[in-house]
Amino acid sequence: DKKTNRPTYENMNPLLRIINANNFVQGNPNLRPVSSYNGSATLAYRNALFVTANYGIDFRDFTYFAFQNQGGDSTVTRPVNNRYTQTVNLITAYNRQIKPWWYTSTNINLRKSSYQLADDHVKMKGITTFNFDTYNSFSLTKQLSWLILFRYRGKSQERNIKTEAYFTLTSGLRQTLFKKRATL
């Protein structure tokens, strides 16, 4: 699978946009389009368990960098083209009605990205990221269900931005009305 992603007007506009007294954003009129190549393979078992392996490489991908002026009192952030961004994913999904009263949809995603900037001296190997999602629905009555969503996002790196791990837990009730024509 091949696709081309062209820079937007904002990415190429060379006029300075003021963020605050010391920070500016500027486009880069020299940006080149990104060429992306992707491939994937999926194995399915009993229409409930799916394992997918993905590989993708983006040539001349966009990365935003902050540059200080010569006096060092202000910063201009602008996009530049990478040499490449390479990503490998392994995704496992399990979707199943476990019992008549329990449905689950659970996903595990392992992802590794590496980057080579246009400057050959800057190469980021990235880190392996672990993400986990599980959605469970428990029927309490024919019209009332208890829902639980747990989401974990592991420590990650997207180009030059690192994000710490975090999780969320959400729970709620779902009531069907009017012979399952409406939900509250």
PDB file of C-alpha atoms in Angstrom:
ATOM      1  CA  ASP A   1       0.000   0.000   0.000  1.00  0.00           C
ATOM      2  CA  LYS A   2       1.474   3.362  -1.037  1.00  0.00           C
ATOM      3  CA  LYS A   3       0.198   6.863  -0.363  1.00  0.00           C
ATOM      4  CA  THR A   4       1.445  10.428  -0.580  1.00  0.00           C
ATOM      5  CA  ASN A   5       0.787  13.042   2.117  1.00  0.00           C
ATOM      6  CA  ARG A   6       1.312  16.635   1.032  1.00  0.00           C
ATOM      7  CA  PRO A   7       2.099  19.476   3.458  1.00  0.00           C
ATOM      8  CA  THR A   8      -0.788  21.778   4.394  1.00  0.00           C
ATOM      9  CA  TYR A   9      -0.856  25.532   3.843  1.00  0.00           C
ATOM     10  CA  GLU A  10      -0.081  26.086   7.564  1.00  0.00           C
ATOM     11  CA  ASN A  11       2.935  23.750   7.329  1.00  0.00           C
ATOM     12  CA  MET A  12       4.373  25.739   4.395  1.00  0.00           C
ATOM     13  CA  ASN A  13       3.378  29.343   5.240  1.00  0.00           C
ATOM     14  CA  PRO A  14       6.674  31.167   6.108  1.00  0.00           C
ATOM     15  CA  LEU A  15       4.965  34.013   8.015  1.00  0.00           C
ATOM     16  CA  LEU A  16       5.622  34.057  11.768  1.00  0.00           C
ATOM     17  CA  ARG A  17       2.582  33.363  13.943  1.00  0.00           C
ATOM     18  CA  ILE A  18       2.814  34.660  17.505  1.00  0.00           C
ATOM     19  CA  ILE A  19       2.141  32.160  20.300  1.00  0.00           C
ATOM     20  CA  ASN A  20       3.348  34.468  23.095  1.00  0.00           C
ATOM     21  CA  ALA A  21       6.100  37.080  23.594  1.00  0.00           C
ATOM     22  CA  ASN A  22       8.910  34.510  23.224  1.00  0.00           C
ATOM     23  CA  ASN A  23       7.429  31.731  21.078  1.00  0.00           C
ATOM     24  CA  PHE A  24       6.518  31.718  17.411  1.00  0.00           C
ATOM     25  CA  VAL A  25       5.368  29.167  14.830  1.00  0.00           C
ATOM     26  CA  GLN A  26       6.523  29.340  11.237  1.00  0.00           C
ATOM     27  CA  GLY A  27       5.865  27.143   8.212  1.00  0.00           C
ATOM     28  CA  ASN A  28       8.570  25.759   5.988  1.00  0.00           C
ATOM     29  CA  PRO A  29       8.081  26.434   2.248  1.00  0.00           C
ATOM     30  CA  ASN A  30      10.786  23.831   1.468  1.00  0.00           C
ATOM     31  CA  LEU A  31       8.778  20.876   2.845  1.00  0.00           C
ATOM     32  CA  ARG A  32       8.482  17.956   0.460  1.00  0.00           C
ATOM     33  CA  PRO A  33       5.575  15.461   0.297  1.00  0.00           C
ATOM     34  CA  VAL A  34       5.714  12.308   2.426  1.00  0.00           C
ATOM     35  CA  SER A  35       5.777   8.938   0.634  1.00  0.00           C
ATOM     36  CA  SER A  36       4.316   6.133   2.776  1.00  0.00           C
ATOM     37  CA  TYR A  37       4.580   2.393   2.201  1.00  0.00           C
ATOM     38  CA  ASN A  38       2.601   0.018   4.446  1.00  0.00           C
ATOM     39  CA  GLY A  39       1.936  -3.678   4.637  1.00  0.00           C
ATOM     40  CA  SER A  40       0.034  -5.912   7.052  1.00  0.00           C
ATOM     41  CA  ALA A  41      -1.004  -9.505   7.605  1.00  0.00           C
ATOM     42  CA  THR A  42      -3.851 -10.736   9.841  1.00  0.00           C
ATOM     43  CA  LEU A  43      -4.552 -14.145  11.306  1.00  0.00           C
ATOM     44  CA  ALA A  44      -8.124 -14.780  12.511  1.00  0.00           C
ATOM     45  CA  TYR A  45      -9.228 -17.619  14.773  1.00  0.00           C
ATOM     46  CA  ARG A  46     -12.919 -18.497  15.187  1.00  0.00           C
ATOM     47  CA  ASN A  47     -13.960 -14.949  14.352  1.00  0.00           C
ATOM     48  CA  ALA A  48     -12.984 -13.899  17.889  1.00  0.00           C
ATOM     49  CA  LEU A  49      -9.177 -13.703  18.076  1.00  0.00           C
ATOM     50  CA  PHE A  50      -7.281 -11.583  15.571  1.00  0.00           C
ATOM     51  CA  VAL A  51      -3.512 -11.084  15.367  1.00  0.00           C
ATOM     52  CA  THR A  52      -2.186  -8.443  12.979  1.00  0.00           C
ATOM     53  CA  ALA A  53       1.402  -7.540  12.112  1.00  0.00           C
ATOM     54  CA  ASN A  54       1.995  -4.167  10.407  1.00  0.00           C
ATOM     55  CA  TYR A  55       5.087  -2.563   8.925  1.00  0.00           C
ATOM     56  CA  GLY A  56       5.245   0.965   7.587  1.00  0.00           C
ATOM     57  CA  ILE A  57       7.921   3.356   6.390  1.00  0.00           C
ATOM     58  CA  ASP A  58       7.398   7.051   5.657  1.00  0.00           C
ATOM     59  CA  PHE A  59      10.062   8.848   3.637  1.00  0.00           C
ATOM     60  CA  ARG A  60      10.418  12.622   4.310  1.00  0.00           C
ATOM     61  CA  ASP A  61       7.902  12.535   7.205  1.00  0.00           C
ATOM     62  CA  PHE A  62       7.259  15.864   9.004  1.00  0.00           C
ATOM     63  CA  THR A  63       8.761  16.602  12.429  1.00  0.00           C
ATOM     64  CA  TYR A  64       8.398  19.873  14.333  1.00  0.00           C
ATOM     65  CA  PHE A  65      11.537  21.362  15.854  1.00  0.00           C
ATOM     66  CA  ALA A  66      12.083  24.462  17.988  1.00  0.00           C
ATOM     67  CA  PHE A  67      14.922  26.746  16.936  1.00  0.00           C
ATOM     68  CA  GLN A  68      16.244  29.585  19.139  1.00  0.00           C
ATOM     69  CA  ASN A  69      17.154  32.908  17.572  1.00  0.00           C
ATOM     70  CA  GLN A  70      20.763  34.111  17.835  1.00  0.00           C
ATOM     71  CA  GLY A  71      20.096  36.118  20.991  1.00  0.00           C
ATOM     72  CA  GLY A  72      18.443  33.096  22.605  1.00  0.00           C
ATOM     73  CA  ASP A  73      15.462  35.151  23.824  1.00  0.00           C
ATOM     74  CA  SER A  74      12.824  33.638  21.506  1.00  0.00           C
ATOM     75  CA  THR A  75      11.968  30.292  19.912  1.00  0.00           C
ATOM     76  CA  VAL A  76      10.530  29.523  16.479  1.00  0.00           C
ATOM     77  CA  THR A  77       8.906  26.113  15.927  1.00  0.00           C
ATOM     78  CA  ARG A  78       8.735  24.869  12.339  1.00  0.00           C
ATOM     79  CA  PRO A  79       8.352  21.568  10.479  1.00  0.00           C
ATOM     80  CA  VAL A  80      11.231  19.829   8.728  1.00  0.00           C
ATOM     81  CA  ASN A  81      11.362  16.641   6.666  1.00  0.00           C
ATOM     82  CA  ASN A  82      12.809  13.492   8.268  1.00  0.00           C
ATOM     83  CA  ARG A  83      14.823  11.101   6.179  1.00  0.00           C
ATOM     84  CA  TYR A  84      12.375   8.364   7.277  1.00  0.00           C
ATOM     85  CA  THR A  85      10.042   7.125  10.014  1.00  0.00           C
ATOM     86  CA  GLN A  86       9.748   3.352  10.368  1.00  0.00           C
ATOM     87  CA  THR A  87       6.994   1.657  12.419  1.00  0.00           C
ATOM     88  CA  VAL A  88       6.336  -1.973  13.375  1.00  0.00           C
ATOM     89  CA  ASN A  89       3.069  -3.006  15.134  1.00  0.00           C
ATOM     90  CA  LEU A  90       1.808  -6.268  16.574  1.00  0.00           C
ATOM     91  CA  ILE A  91      -1.898  -6.051  17.452  1.00  0.00           C
ATOM     92  CA  THR A  92      -3.947  -8.739  19.185  1.00  0.00           C
ATOM     93  CA  ALA A  93      -7.723  -8.347  19.485  1.00  0.00           C
ATOM     94  CA  TYR A  94     -10.193 -10.618  21.253  1.00  0.00           C
ATOM     95  CA  ASN A  95     -13.930  -9.925  20.820  1.00  0.00           C
ATOM     96  CA  ARG A  96     -16.304 -12.458  22.271  1.00  0.00           C
ATOM     97  CA  GLN A  97     -19.589 -13.079  24.013  1.00  0.00           C
ATOM     98  CA  ILE A  98     -18.039 -15.025  26.936  1.00  0.00           C
ATOM     99  CA  LYS A  99     -21.332 -15.858  28.660  1.00  0.00           C
ATOM    100  CA  PRO A 100     -24.892 -14.820  27.753  1.00  0.00           C
ATOM    101  CA  TRP A 101     -24.484 -11.960  30.265  1.00  0.00           C
ATOM    102  CA  TRP A 102     -20.836 -10.981  29.509  1.00  0.00           C
ATOM    103  CA  TYR A 103     -19.315  -9.475  26.353  1.00  0.00           C
ATOM    104  CA  THR A 104     -15.649  -8.436  26.054  1.00  0.00           C
ATOM    105  CA  SER A 105     -13.553  -6.594  23.496  1.00  0.00           C
ATOM    106  CA  THR A 106      -9.876  -6.600  24.450  1.00  0.00           C
ATOM    107  CA  ASN A 107      -6.914  -5.273  22.457  1.00  0.00           C
ATOM    108  CA  ILE A 108      -3.156  -5.369  22.996  1.00  0.00           C
ATOM    109  CA  ASN A 109      -0.852  -3.305  20.798  1.00  0.00           C
ATOM    110  CA  LEU A 110       2.952  -3.453  20.768  1.00  0.00           C
ATOM    111  CA  ARG A 111       4.514  -0.691  18.688  1.00  0.00           C
ATOM    112  CA  LYS A 112       8.086   0.293  17.857  1.00  0.00           C
ATOM    113  CA  SER A 113       9.059   3.324  15.781  1.00  0.00           C
ATOM    114  CA  SER A 114      12.457   4.593  14.711  1.00  0.00           C
ATOM    115  CA  TYR A 115      13.398   7.849  13.021  1.00  0.00           C
ATOM    116  CA  GLN A 116      16.255   9.161  10.932  1.00  0.00           C
ATOM    117  CA  LEU A 117      16.347  12.924  10.593  1.00  0.00           C
ATOM    118  CA  ALA A 118      17.646  14.652   7.482  1.00  0.00           C
ATOM    119  CA  ASP A 119      20.804  15.327   9.514  1.00  0.00           C
ATOM    120  CA  ASP A 120      22.480  11.889   9.446  1.00  0.00           C
ATOM    121  CA  HIS A 121      23.850  12.423  12.960  1.00  0.00           C
ATOM    122  CA  VAL A 122      20.410  12.394  14.579  1.00  0.00           C
ATOM    123  CA  LYS A 123      18.851   8.932  14.717  1.00  0.00           C
ATOM    124  CA  MET A 124      16.166   8.055  17.275  1.00  0.00           C
ATOM    125  CA  LYS A 125      15.519   4.387  17.871  1.00  0.00           C
ATOM    126  CA  GLY A 126      12.296   5.161  19.732  1.00  0.00           C
ATOM    127  CA  ILE A 127      10.935   2.894  22.420  1.00  0.00           C
ATOM    128  CA  THR A 128       8.642  -0.113  22.345  1.00  0.00           C
ATOM    129  CA  THR A 129       5.184   0.992  23.442  1.00  0.00           C
ATOM    130  CA  PHE A 130       2.615  -1.280  25.088  1.00  0.00           C
ATOM    131  CA  ASN A 131      -1.069  -0.299  24.872  1.00  0.00           C
ATOM    132  CA  PHE A 132      -3.965  -2.249  26.389  1.00  0.00           C
ATOM    133  CA  ASP A 133      -7.726  -1.680  26.069  1.00  0.00           C
ATOM    134  CA  THR A 134     -10.562  -3.758  27.443  1.00  0.00           C
ATOM    135  CA  TYR A 135     -14.276  -3.024  27.167  1.00  0.00           C
ATOM    136  CA  ASN A 136     -16.657  -5.297  29.079  1.00  0.00           C
ATOM    137  CA  SER A 137     -20.440  -5.279  29.190  1.00  0.00           C
ATOM    138  CA  PHE A 138     -22.331  -7.213  31.874  1.00  0.00           C
ATOM    139  CA  SER A 139     -26.107  -7.686  31.487  1.00  0.00           C
ATOM    140  CA  LEU A 140     -27.854  -7.080  34.817  1.00  0.00           C
ATOM    141  CA  THR A 141     -31.366  -7.400  33.358  1.00  0.00           C
ATOM    142  CA  LYS A 142     -32.682  -7.614  29.784  1.00  0.00           C
ATOM    143  CA  GLN A 143     -32.649  -3.802  29.540  1.00  0.00           C
ATOM    144  CA  LEU A 144     -29.855  -2.793  31.970  1.00  0.00           C
ATOM    145  CA  SER A 145     -26.095  -3.362  31.496  1.00  0.00           C
ATOM    146  CA  TRP A 146     -23.014  -2.392  33.483  1.00  0.00           C
ATOM    147  CA  LEU A 147     -20.118  -1.184  31.285  1.00  0.00           C
ATOM    148  CA  ILE A 148     -16.427  -1.014  32.167  1.00  0.00           C
ATOM    149  CA  LEU A 149     -13.672   0.432  29.961  1.00  0.00           C
ATOM    150  CA  PHE A 150     -10.031   0.191  31.028  1.00  0.00           C
ATOM    151  CA  ARG A 151      -7.388   1.834  28.844  1.00  0.00           C
ATOM    152  CA  TYR A 152      -3.620   1.764  29.449  1.00  0.00           C
ATOM    153  CA  ARG A 153      -1.169   3.711  27.295  1.00  0.00           C
ATOM    154  CA  GLY A 154       2.464   2.841  27.895  1.00  0.00           C
ATOM    155  CA  LYS A 155       5.384   5.217  27.717  1.00  0.00           C
ATOM    156  CA  SER A 156       5.783   6.247  24.087  1.00  0.00           C
ATOM    157  CA  GLN A 157       7.833   8.322  21.695  1.00  0.00           C
ATOM    158  CA  GLU A 158       6.485   9.906  18.525  1.00  0.00           C
ATOM    159  CA  ARG A 159       9.440  11.385  16.676  1.00  0.00           C
ATOM    160  CA  ASN A 160      10.911  13.929  19.125  1.00  0.00           C
ATOM    161  CA  ILE A 161       8.000  13.923  21.639  1.00  0.00           C
ATOM    162  CA  LYS A 162       7.996  11.529  24.600  1.00  0.00           C
ATOM    163  CA  THR A 163       4.833  10.727  26.575  1.00  0.00           C
ATOM    164  CA  GLU A 164       4.683   9.080  30.004  1.00  0.00           C
ATOM    165  CA  ALA A 165       2.456   6.071  30.689  1.00  0.00           C
ATOM    166  CA  TYR A 166      -1.117   6.625  31.908  1.00  0.00           C
ATOM    167  CA  PHE A 167      -4.382   4.758  32.323  1.00  0.00           C
ATOM    168  CA  THR A 168      -8.101   5.499  32.524  1.00  0.00           C
ATOM    169  CA  LEU A 169     -10.948   3.519  34.020  1.00  0.00           C
ATOM    170  CA  THR A 170     -14.523   4.356  33.053  1.00  0.00           C
ATOM    171  CA  SER A 171     -17.681   2.688  34.283  1.00  0.00           C
ATOM    172  CA  GLY A 172     -21.357   3.300  33.665  1.00  0.00           C
ATOM    173  CA  LEU A 173     -24.819   1.892  33.186  1.00  0.00           C
ATOM    174  CA  ARG A 174     -26.686   1.458  29.883  1.00  0.00           C
ATOM    175  CA  GLN A 175     -30.476   1.274  29.815  1.00  0.00           C
ATOM    176  CA  THR A 176     -32.329   0.289  26.643  1.00  0.00           C
ATOM    177  CA  LEU A 177     -35.773   1.792  26.073  1.00  0.00           C
ATOM    178  CA  PHE A 178     -38.700   1.358  23.684  1.00  0.00           C
ATOM    179  CA  LYS A 179     -37.981  -2.298  22.811  1.00  0.00           C
ATOM    180  CA  LYS A 180     -34.225  -1.612  22.252  1.00  0.00           C
ATOM    181  CA  ARG A 181     -34.890   1.325  19.883  1.00  0.00           C
ATOM    182  CA  ALA A 182     -33.240   3.825  22.248  1.00  0.00           C
ATOM    183  CA  THR A 183     -30.388   3.753  24.759  1.00  0.00           C
ATOM    184  CA  LEU A 184     -29.719   5.902  27.806  1.00  0.00           C
TER     185      LEU A 184
END
